[in-house]
Each structure stands twice: as structure tokens, then as C-alpha cells.
Coordinates of C-alpha atoms in Angstrom, one line a residue:
X284 CA 9.0 -8.3 -22.5
X285 CA 8.8 -8.8 -18.7
X286 CA 6.1 -7.0 -16.7
X287 CA 8.0 -4.5 -14.6
X288 CA 5.8 -5.3 -11.6
X289 CA 6.7 -9.0 -11.8
X290 CA 10.4 -8.9 -12.5
X291 CA 12.1 -11.0 -9.8
X292 CA 15.5 -9.4 -10.5
X293 CA 14.1 -5.8 -10.5
X294 CA 14.3 -3.3 -7.7
X295 CA 11.2 -1.8 -6.2
X296 CA 9.8 0.7 -3.7
X297 CA 6.8 0.4 -1.5
X298 CA 4.4 3.3 -1.8
X299 CA 1.5 4.2 0.5
X300 CA -1.3 6.7 -0.3
X301 CA -3.5 8.8 2.0
X302 CA -6.0 5.9 2.2
X303 CA -3.4 3.6 3.6
X304 CA -3.2 1.5 0.4
X305 CA 0.1 0.0 -0.4
X306 CA 1.8 -0.5 -3.8
X307 CA 4.8 -2.4 -5.1
X308 CA 6.4 0.1 -7.5
X309 CA 9.3 -0.4 -9.9
X310 CA 12.2 1.8 -8.7
X311 CA 12.9 3.1 -12.2
X312 CA 9.3 4.6 -12.5
X313 CA 8.3 8.0 -11.3
X314 CA 6.3 8.0 -8.1
X315 CA 2.8 9.0 -8.9
X316 CA 1.2 12.0 -7.2
X317 CA -0.6 11.2 -3.9
X318 CA 1.8 8.4 -3.1
X319 CA 4.7 8.4 -0.6
X320 CA 7.7 6.1 -0.5
X321 CA 7.8 4.1 2.7
X322 CA 10.4 1.5 1.7
X323 CA 13.3 2.7 -0.4
X324 CA 14.7 0.8 -3.3
X325 CA 15.3 -2.8 -2.6
X326 CA 14.5 -6.3 -3.9
X327 CA 11.0 -7.4 -4.8
X328 CA 10.6 -10.0 -2.0
X329 CA 11.6 -7.5 0.7
X330 CA 8.9 -5.1 -0.6
X331 CA 6.3 -7.9 -0.7
X332 CA 7.2 -9.0 2.8
X333 CA 6.8 -5.4 4.1
X334 CA 3.4 -5.1 2.4
X335 CA 2.2 -8.4 3.8
X336 CA 3.3 -7.4 7.3
X337 CA 2.0 -3.8 7.2
X338 CA -1.1 -3.8 5.0
X339 CA -3.3 -6.1 7.0
X340 CA -6.7 -4.4 6.3
X341 CA -7.3 -3.9 2.6
X342 CA -10.1 -1.4 3.2
X343 CA -9.3 2.3 2.4
X344 CA -9.1 4.5 5.6
X345 CA -12.2 6.4 4.4
X346 CA -14.3 3.2 4.4
X347 CA -13.0 2.2 7.8
X348 CA -14.0 5.6 9.2
X349 CA -17.4 5.4 7.5
X350 CA -18.1 2.0 8.9
X351 CA -17.0 3.0 12.4
X352 CA -19.2 6.1 12.2
X353 CA -22.2 3.8 11.3
X354 CA -21.5 1.7 14.3
X355 CA -21.3 4.6 16.8
X356 CA -25.0 5.5 17.0
X357 CA -25.9 1.8 17.5
X358 CA -23.4 1.4 20.3
X359 CA -24.7 4.6 22.0
X360 CA -28.3 3.6 21.8

């Protein structure tokens, strides 16, 4: 049986969560709670291209904010 996330002939969605994390998702599967479709059903490579171009920082948004908050007092002082 082929892994549904690796089927080159399958159709996929790109999902994004509140943390800005992206996911390649099989089009036949229900979208999990907390995730939003940002690329509608299309071929796998188009989804991977979108993810590569748009998810350039793998850190969750909450981590980015925390790291920026840590840097602020040092910059002010």
C-alpha cells in the first residue's frame, strides 16, 4: 500500500495552522481541526513548491515571538 503522503499521482492540499506551520495533506482526508486550507486540491509537486516558497522559517510563530521578546530588553539596554 502506498503512503498517501507520498503518492506522486495523488491530489493534495496545503494546510497552515495558527503557528504558521505548513502541511502537505491528501485531498481525500478530512482537514484536521486547527488547520486552514491555503492551496486547494492540486498535484503533489505544486503543493510542495508552494510550501518551499512560503514556509521559509520552520520555527512556530510563538517561538519567533518569544525569541524577539528576549532580544528587546537587550536592544533597549
